[in-house]
Amino acid sequence: MEDELKNIVESAQQKVAAVTSRANFESVKAEITGPNGALTKVMKGMGAVPKEDRPTFGKLINQAKTKIQGFYDEALAGIEQAELAARIGPAIDPSLPSPNAALGSQHPLTKVREEICSIFKQIGFTVTEGTEVETEYFCFDALNTPADHPARDLQDTFYLPNDAQFGNVSKKADERYLLRTHTSSVQIRTMLKEKPPLRIISPGRCFRRDTVDATHSANFHQIEGLFIDEDVTVRDLKAILDYFFERLLGKGTKTRFRPHFFPYTEPSFEVDFSSSHLAKLGSDWVEIAGCGMVEPAVLDSVGIDQEKYSGFAFGMGIERIAMILYGIDDIRYFYQNDARFLSQFA
Ligand code: DAH
């Protein structure tokens, strides 16, 4: 009896190890533990075993069963692996680089923004962020921009419903929320939060109700700068912007200031640059930024002592700079997510 079981286990081991497919496995399994299988037959002979030998006999059968089950499990695992390999093709080494790895890259606007920030950071500016949804106060009032200024017109700015329009009676029921039209609002947020001396730049998304064309987009990006300290003059403003534009646009880049008007600076200027290696632009001077000395009324509105402190501010469009740097002739390319365009900046 013991020998018979040993033989069954040994032959089971050989047969099961030689199995090549699931069907093959099932028929081998039937030969051993099926209703007419070799082991089943031995088990059926149990009745003929004398009572006192049954516990020993039962134990031997159980041991044989456990061993055979082990062979089955191993064979099944092998079959499953082979089936999987057949489904997914040749063996894969997951540690190898993908053969057609489409590497992502930074968006050109991100690249330009990072470049601008890195230049200013090297000369002591810190980067700060504002909010895209603003109140009229931060976007206009605190920036000395009167109620009848065209920027505040529904035609020019995206307004959001306020609490009162939702039926809630809030303390600030008359406060209007809007999508900021420029990053200049961050000047006010910064001056209310921190004390001079201040040197910040603030990049971010802005919104205007512009009709989209090659040079206008309802959604665009600006970068704002603010510098407040004692004895700051227009010379400091010009020196900082000269340095910045030369770093950004290359050696030999010149800037010039043209008198202009912004409600939050006095005097105010528009900044043009000329750069010989950008001759493809086709004109000598290209407008690039707005700037000026921070208007005393603005310093007043945030409680900065205008006897002691003065400062300058500037703002420019990131798309415009990217278009100049890369020779892009249509602002809409930036937002279409077309890989043929984006991959050129990888
Ligand atoms: N906010 C202006 C715009 O959107 C740009 C600007 C002009 C920002 C003069 C300034 C500044 O900080 O001093 O066109």
CSV table of C-alpha atoms and ligand atoms in Angstrom, one decimal:
chain,number,residue,atom,x,y,z
A,1,MET,CA,0.0,0.0,0.0
A,2,GLU,CA,2.7,2.4,1.0
A,3,ASP,CA,4.6,1.5,-2.1
A,4,GLU,CA,1.6,2.0,-4.3
A,5,LEU,CA,1.1,5.5,-3.0
A,6,LYS,CA,4.8,6.3,-3.5
A,7,ASN,CA,4.5,5.1,-7.1
A,8,ILE,CA,1.4,7.2,-7.7
A,9,VAL,CA,3.1,10.3,-6.3
A,10,GLU,CA,6.3,9.8,-8.3
A,11,SER,CA,4.5,9.2,-11.5
A,12,ALA,CA,2.2,12.2,-10.8
A,13,GLN,CA,5.3,14.3,-10.4
A,14,GLN,CA,6.6,13.3,-13.7
A,15,LYS,CA,3.4,13.5,-15.6
A,16,VAL,CA,2.4,16.9,-14.2
A,17,ALA,CA,5.8,18.3,-14.8
A,18,ALA,CA,5.6,17.3,-18.5
A,19,VAL,CA,2.2,19.1,-19.0
A,20,THR,CA,2.3,21.7,-21.8
A,21,SER,CA,-1.2,23.1,-22.0
A,22,ARG,CA,-4.3,23.6,-19.8
A,23,ALA,CA,-6.2,20.8,-21.6
A,24,ASN,CA,-3.2,18.5,-21.2
A,25,PHE,CA,-3.2,19.4,-17.5
A,26,GLU,CA,-6.8,18.6,-17.0
A,27,SER,CA,-6.5,15.1,-18.6
A,28,VAL,CA,-3.4,14.3,-16.5
A,29,LYS,CA,-5.2,15.5,-13.4
A,30,ALA,CA,-8.2,13.2,-14.2
A,31,GLU,CA,-5.8,10.3,-14.5
A,32,ILE,CA,-4.6,10.9,-10.9
A,33,THR,CA,-7.4,12.5,-8.9
A,34,GLY,CA,-10.4,12.2,-11.2
A,35,PRO,CA,-13.3,9.8,-10.4
A,36,ASN,CA,-11.4,7.0,-11.9
A,37,GLY,CA,-7.9,8.3,-11.1
A,38,ALA,CA,-5.1,6.3,-9.6
A,39,LEU,CA,-5.2,8.0,-6.2
A,40,THR,CA,-9.0,7.9,-6.1
A,41,LYS,CA,-8.9,4.1,-6.6
A,42,VAL,CA,-6.6,3.7,-3.7
A,43,MET,CA,-8.9,5.9,-1.6
A,44,LYS,CA,-11.8,3.7,-2.6
A,45,GLY,CA,-9.9,0.7,-1.3
A,46,MET,CA,-10.0,2.2,2.2
A,47,GLY,CA,-13.1,0.1,3.1
A,48,ALA,CA,-11.0,-3.1,2.8
A,49,VAL,CA,-8.3,-1.9,5.2
A,50,PRO,CA,-8.5,-3.3,8.7
A,51,LYS,CA,-9.9,-0.8,11.2
A,52,GLU,CA,-6.8,-0.4,13.2
A,53,ASP,CA,-4.7,0.4,10.1
A,54,ARG,CA,-7.0,3.1,8.8
A,55,PRO,CA,-5.6,6.1,10.7
A,56,THR,CA,-2.1,5.4,9.3
A,57,PHE,CA,-3.4,4.7,5.9
A,58,GLY,CA,-5.5,7.9,6.0
A,59,LYS,CA,-2.5,9.9,7.0
A,60,LEU,CA,-0.4,8.5,4.1
A,61,ILE,CA,-3.2,9.3,1.6
A,62,ASN,CA,-3.4,12.8,2.9
A,63,GLN,CA,0.3,13.3,2.5
A,64,ALA,CA,0.2,12.0,-1.0
A,65,LYS,CA,-2.8,14.3,-1.8
A,66,THR,CA,-0.9,17.4,-0.5
A,67,LYS,CA,2.2,16.6,-2.5
A,68,ILE,CA,0.2,16.0,-5.7
A,69,GLN,CA,-1.7,19.3,-5.1
A,70,GLY,CA,1.7,21.0,-4.9
A,71,PHE,CA,2.6,19.6,-8.3
A,72,TYR,CA,-0.8,20.9,-9.7
A,73,ASP,CA,-0.3,24.4,-8.3
A,74,GLU,CA,3.2,24.6,-9.7
A,75,ALA,CA,2.1,23.4,-13.1
A,76,LEU,CA,-0.9,25.7,-13.2
A,77,ALA,CA,1.3,28.7,-12.4
A,78,GLY,CA,3.6,27.8,-15.3
A,79,ILE,CA,0.6,27.4,-17.6
A,80,GLU,CA,-0.8,30.8,-16.6
A,81,GLN,CA,2.5,32.5,-17.2
A,82,ALA,CA,2.8,30.9,-20.6
A,83,GLU,CA,-0.7,32.0,-21.5
A,84,LEU,CA,0.1,35.6,-20.4
A,85,ALA,CA,3.3,35.6,-22.4
A,86,ALA,CA,1.5,34.4,-25.4
A,87,ARG,CA,-1.0,37.2,-25.0
A,88,ILE,CA,1.5,40.1,-24.5
A,89,GLY,CA,4.2,38.8,-26.8
A,90,PRO,CA,7.9,38.4,-26.1
A,91,ALA,CA,9.2,38.9,-22.6
A,92,ILE,CA,9.4,42.6,-21.5
A,93,ASP,CA,12.2,44.1,-19.6
A,94,PRO,CA,10.4,46.9,-17.7
A,95,SER,CA,13.7,48.5,-16.8
A,96,LEU,CA,14.6,49.4,-20.4
A,97,PRO,CA,13.7,52.8,-21.7
A,98,SER,CA,10.6,52.9,-23.8
A,99,PRO,CA,11.6,52.7,-27.5
A,100,ASN,CA,9.2,55.5,-28.5
A,101,ALA,CA,9.2,57.6,-25.4
A,102,ALA,CA,7.4,60.8,-26.3
A,103,LEU,CA,9.2,63.1,-23.8
A,104,GLY,CA,7.2,66.0,-22.5
A,105,SER,CA,8.7,69.5,-22.4
A,106,GLN,CA,7.9,72.8,-20.9
A,107,HIS,CA,5.4,75.1,-22.7
A,108,PRO,CA,7.1,78.0,-24.3
A,109,LEU,CA,5.3,80.4,-22.0
A,110,THR,CA,6.5,78.5,-19.0
A,111,LYS,CA,10.1,78.7,-20.4
A,112,VAL,CA,9.9,82.4,-20.9
A,113,ARG,CA,8.3,83.0,-17.5
A,114,GLU,CA,11.0,81.0,-15.8
A,115,GLU,CA,13.7,82.8,-17.7
A,116,ILE,CA,12.3,86.2,-16.7
A,117,CYS,CA,11.9,85.1,-13.0
A,118,SER,CA,15.4,83.8,-12.9
A,119,ILE,CA,16.9,87.1,-14.1
A,120,PHE,CA,15.0,89.1,-11.5
A,121,LYS,CA,15.7,86.6,-8.8
A,122,GLN,CA,19.4,87.1,-9.4
A,123,ILE,CA,19.1,90.8,-8.6
A,124,GLY,CA,17.2,90.5,-5.4
A,125,PHE,CA,13.5,90.2,-6.4
A,126,THR,CA,11.3,87.5,-5.0
A,127,VAL,CA,8.5,85.9,-6.9
A,128,THR,CA,5.0,86.3,-5.5
A,129,GLU,CA,1.6,85.3,-6.7
A,130,GLY,CA,-1.8,87.0,-6.6
A,131,THR,CA,-5.3,85.7,-7.4
A,132,GLU,CA,-7.0,85.5,-10.8
A,133,VAL,CA,-10.4,86.4,-9.4
A,134,GLU,CA,-10.1,89.9,-7.9
A,135,THR,CA,-12.2,92.5,-6.5
A,136,GLU,CA,-12.6,95.9,-8.2
A,137,TYR,CA,-10.8,97.4,-5.3
A,138,PHE,CA,-7.5,95.6,-5.9
A,139,CYS,CA,-7.8,95.7,-9.7
A,140,PHE,CA,-8.8,99.3,-10.0
A,141,ASP,CA,-9.7,101.5,-7.0
A,142,ALA,CA,-6.5,101.0,-5.0
A,143,LEU,CA,-4.6,101.6,-8.2
A,144,ASN,CA,-6.0,105.0,-8.6
A,145,THR,CA,-8.1,104.0,-11.5
A,146,PRO,CA,-11.4,105.9,-11.4
A,147,ALA,CA,-14.9,104.5,-11.7
A,148,ASP,CA,-15.2,105.9,-15.2
A,149,HIS,CA,-12.0,104.4,-16.6
A,150,PRO,CA,-12.7,102.3,-19.7
A,151,ALA,CA,-10.9,99.3,-18.2
A,152,ARG,CA,-13.8,99.0,-15.8
A,153,ASP,CA,-16.4,98.8,-18.6
A,154,LEU,CA,-18.4,95.6,-19.1
A,155,GLN,CA,-17.1,95.5,-22.6
A,156,ASP,CA,-13.5,95.2,-21.4
A,157,THR,CA,-13.6,93.1,-18.3
A,158,PHE,CA,-15.2,89.8,-17.2
A,159,TYR,CA,-17.3,90.4,-14.1
A,160,LEU,CA,-18.6,87.7,-11.8
A,161,PRO,CA,-21.9,87.7,-10.0
A,162,ASN,CA,-21.4,88.9,-6.4
A,163,ASP,CA,-23.1,87.7,-3.2
A,164,ALA,CA,-26.0,90.2,-3.6
A,165,GLN,CA,-26.8,88.9,-7.0
A,166,PHE,CA,-26.9,85.4,-5.5
A,167,GLY,CA,-29.5,86.7,-3.0
A,168,ASN,CA,-27.1,86.7,0.0
A,169,VAL,CA,-26.9,89.9,1.9
A,170,SER,CA,-23.2,90.2,2.6
A,171,LYS,CA,-21.4,93.0,4.3
A,172,LYS,CA,-19.7,93.7,1.0
A,173,ALA,CA,-22.8,93.3,-1.1
A,174,ASP,CA,-21.7,96.1,-3.4
A,175,GLU,CA,-18.3,94.6,-4.0
A,176,ARG,CA,-17.8,93.4,-7.6
A,177,TYR,CA,-15.7,90.4,-8.4
A,178,LEU,CA,-13.9,90.1,-11.7
A,179,LEU,CA,-11.2,88.2,-13.6
A,180,ARG,CA,-8.1,90.4,-13.2
A,181,THR,CA,-7.3,92.5,-16.2
A,182,HIS,CA,-3.6,92.9,-15.2
A,183,THR,CA,-1.2,91.6,-12.6
A,184,SER,CA,-0.9,95.2,-11.2
A,185,SER,CA,-3.4,94.1,-8.5
A,186,VAL,CA,-0.5,92.2,-6.9
A,187,GLN,CA,1.2,95.5,-6.2
A,188,ILE,CA,-1.6,96.4,-3.8
A,189,ARG,CA,-1.8,92.9,-2.2
A,190,THR,CA,2.0,93.0,-1.6
A,191,MET,CA,2.1,96.5,-0.1
A,192,LEU,CA,-0.8,95.7,2.3
A,193,LYS,CA,0.9,92.5,3.4
A,194,GLU,CA,4.6,93.5,3.7
A,195,LYS,CA,6.6,96.5,4.7
A,196,PRO,CA,9.2,98.3,2.5
A,197,PRO,CA,11.8,97.7,1.3
A,198,LEU,CA,10.1,95.6,-1.3
A,199,ARG,CA,11.3,94.0,-4.5
A,200,ILE,CA,8.8,91.6,-6.1
A,201,ILE,CA,7.9,90.2,-9.4
A,202,SER,CA,4.6,88.5,-10.0
A,203,PRO,CA,3.8,86.4,-13.1
A,204,GLY,CA,0.3,85.3,-13.8
A,205,ARG,CA,-2.8,84.9,-15.9
A,206,CYS,CA,-5.0,87.8,-16.9
A,207,PHE,CA,-8.2,88.2,-18.7
A,208,ARG,CA,-9.8,90.8,-20.9
A,209,ARG,CA,-12.8,90.8,-23.2
A,210,ASP,CA,-10.7,91.0,-26.2
A,211,THR,CA,-11.8,89.7,-29.6
A,212,VAL,CA,-9.3,86.9,-30.4
A,213,ASP,CA,-6.9,87.6,-33.3
A,214,ALA,CA,-3.2,87.0,-34.1
A,215,THR,CA,-2.1,89.4,-31.3
A,216,HIS,CA,-5.1,89.4,-28.9
A,217,SER,CA,-6.4,86.7,-26.6
A,218,ALA,CA,-9.0,87.0,-23.9
A,219,ASN,CA,-6.7,85.0,-21.7
A,220,PHE,CA,-3.0,85.9,-21.5
A,221,HIS,CA,-0.1,86.3,-19.1
A,222,GLN,CA,1.7,89.2,-17.6
A,223,ILE,CA,4.6,89.8,-15.2
A,224,GLU,CA,4.5,92.6,-12.8
A,225,GLY,CA,7.4,94.2,-10.9
A,226,LEU,CA,7.4,96.4,-7.9
A,227,PHE,CA,10.3,98.0,-6.1
A,228,ILE,CA,9.8,100.2,-3.1
A,229,ASP,CA,12.7,101.7,-1.0
A,230,GLU,CA,14.1,105.0,0.2
A,231,ASP,CA,15.4,107.4,-2.5
A,232,VAL,CA,14.3,105.3,-5.5
A,233,THR,CA,14.4,107.3,-8.7
A,234,VAL,CA,13.7,106.9,-12.4
A,235,ARG,CA,17.4,106.2,-12.9
A,236,ASP,CA,17.0,103.0,-10.8
A,237,LEU,CA,14.0,102.0,-12.9
A,238,LYS,CA,15.8,102.6,-16.2
A,239,ALA,CA,18.9,100.8,-14.9
A,240,ILE,CA,17.0,97.7,-13.7
A,241,LEU,CA,15.0,97.4,-17.0
A,242,ASP,CA,18.1,98.0,-19.1
A,243,TYR,CA,19.9,95.2,-17.3
A,244,PHE,CA,16.9,92.9,-17.5
A,245,PHE,CA,16.2,93.4,-21.2
A,246,GLU,CA,19.9,93.0,-22.1
A,247,ARG,CA,20.0,89.7,-20.2
A,248,LEU,CA,16.7,88.5,-21.8
A,249,LEU,CA,17.2,89.7,-25.4
A,250,GLY,CA,21.0,89.6,-25.7
A,251,LYS,CA,24.0,91.9,-25.6
A,252,GLY,CA,23.6,95.2,-27.4
A,253,THR,CA,19.8,95.4,-26.5
A,254,LYS,CA,18.8,99.0,-25.9
A,255,THR,CA,15.7,100.4,-24.2
A,256,ARG,CA,14.0,103.8,-24.5
A,257,PHE,CA,11.3,105.3,-22.4
A,258,ARG,CA,8.4,107.2,-24.0
A,259,PRO,CA,6.1,109.3,-21.8
A,260,HIS,CA,2.8,107.7,-21.3
A,261,PHE,CA,-0.1,107.6,-18.9
A,262,PHE,CA,-1.0,105.0,-16.3
A,263,PRO,CA,-3.2,105.9,-13.3
A,264,TYR,CA,-1.0,104.2,-10.8
A,265,THR,CA,2.4,105.7,-11.8
A,266,GLU,CA,3.7,109.2,-12.2
A,267,PRO,CA,5.6,109.8,-14.3
A,268,SER,CA,4.6,106.9,-16.5
A,269,PHE,CA,6.4,105.4,-19.5
A,270,GLU,CA,6.1,102.9,-22.3
A,271,VAL,CA,9.3,100.9,-22.8
A,272,ASP,CA,10.6,100.2,-26.3
A,273,PHE,CA,13.6,98.0,-27.0
A,274,SER,CA,15.8,97.6,-30.0
A,275,SER,CA,18.1,94.6,-30.5
A,276,SER,CA,20.2,94.3,-33.6
A,277,HIS,CA,20.1,90.5,-33.7
A,278,LEU,CA,16.3,90.7,-33.7
A,279,ALA,CA,16.3,92.6,-37.0
A,280,LYS,CA,13.8,90.3,-38.4
A,281,LEU,CA,11.2,92.2,-36.4
A,282,GLY,CA,11.4,94.8,-39.2
A,283,SER,CA,11.3,98.0,-37.2
A,284,ASP,CA,13.9,99.7,-35.0
A,285,TRP,CA,12.0,100.0,-31.8
A,286,VAL,CA,9.4,97.6,-30.5
A,287,GLU,CA,7.1,98.4,-27.6
A,288,ILE,CA,7.5,95.8,-24.8
A,289,ALA,CA,6.4,97.1,-21.3
A,290,GLY,CA,4.7,99.8,-19.3
A,291,CYS,CA,6.3,101.3,-16.2
A,292,GLY,CA,6.7,104.3,-14.0
A,293,MET,CA,7.2,105.7,-10.5
A,294,VAL,CA,4.5,104.5,-8.1
A,295,GLU,CA,1.9,107.2,-7.8
A,296,PRO,CA,1.8,108.8,-4.3
A,297,ALA,CA,-2.0,108.2,-4.1
A,298,VAL,CA,-1.3,104.5,-4.5
A,299,LEU,CA,1.3,104.6,-1.7
A,300,ASP,CA,-1.3,106.4,0.4
A,301,SER,CA,-4.0,103.9,-0.3
A,302,VAL,CA,-1.9,101.1,1.3
A,303,GLY,CA,-0.5,103.3,4.1
A,304,ILE,CA,3.1,103.6,3.0
A,305,ASP,CA,4.8,106.8,4.1
A,306,GLN,CA,5.4,108.7,0.8
A,307,GLU,CA,7.8,111.1,2.4
A,308,LYS,CA,10.1,108.3,3.3
A,309,TYR,CA,9.5,105.8,0.5
A,310,SER,CA,9.3,105.9,-3.3
A,311,GLY,CA,9.4,103.2,-5.8
A,312,PHE,CA,8.7,102.0,-9.3
A,313,ALA,CA,6.5,99.5,-11.0
A,314,PHE,CA,6.5,97.8,-14.4
A,315,GLY,CA,4.4,95.3,-16.2
A,316,MET,CA,4.8,93.3,-19.4
A,317,GLY,CA,3.1,90.6,-21.4
A,318,ILE,CA,4.7,87.2,-21.4
A,319,GLU,CA,3.2,86.1,-24.7
A,320,ARG,CA,4.5,89.2,-26.4
A,321,ILE,CA,8.0,88.5,-25.2
A,322,ALA,CA,7.8,84.8,-26.2
A,323,MET,CA,6.6,85.8,-29.7
A,324,ILE,CA,9.6,88.2,-30.1
A,325,LEU,CA,12.1,85.7,-28.7
A,326,TYR,CA,10.9,82.7,-30.8
A,327,GLY,CA,9.6,84.6,-33.8
A,328,ILE,CA,6.0,83.4,-33.4
A,329,ASP,CA,3.5,85.4,-35.4
A,330,ASP,CA,0.2,84.3,-33.9
A,331,ILE,CA,-0.7,84.3,-30.2
A,332,ARG,CA,-3.3,81.5,-30.7
A,333,TYR,CA,-0.5,78.9,-31.2
A,334,PHE,CA,0.2,79.1,-27.5
A,335,TYR,CA,-3.2,77.8,-26.5
A,336,GLN,CA,-4.0,75.2,-29.1
A,337,ASN,CA,-2.0,72.4,-27.5
A,338,ASP,CA,-0.8,71.3,-30.9
A,339,ALA,CA,2.2,68.9,-30.4
A,340,ARG,CA,3.7,70.0,-33.7
A,341,PHE,CA,4.1,73.5,-32.3
A,342,LEU,CA,5.0,72.6,-28.7
A,343,SER,CA,7.6,70.0,-29.6
A,344,GLN,CA,9.7,72.8,-31.3
A,345,PHE,CA,10.5,74.0,-27.8
A,346,ALA,CA,11.5,70.7,-26.4
B,1,DAH,N1,-0.9,97.1,-16.0
B,1,DAH,C1,-0.5,97.6,-17.3
B,1,DAH,C2,-1.2,96.9,-18.4
B,1,DAH,O1,-1.8,95.9,-18.2
B,1,DAH,C3,1.0,97.5,-17.4
B,1,DAH,C4,1.7,98.3,-16.4
B,1,DAH,C5,2.0,99.6,-16.7
B,1,DAH,C6,2.1,97.8,-15.2
B,1,DAH,C7,2.7,100.5,-15.9
B,1,DAH,C8,2.8,98.7,-14.3
B,1,DAH,C9,3.1,100.0,-14.7
B,1,DAH,O2,3.2,98.2,-13.1
B,1,DAH,O3,3.8,100.8,-13.8
B,1,DAH,O4,-1.1,97.3,-19.5
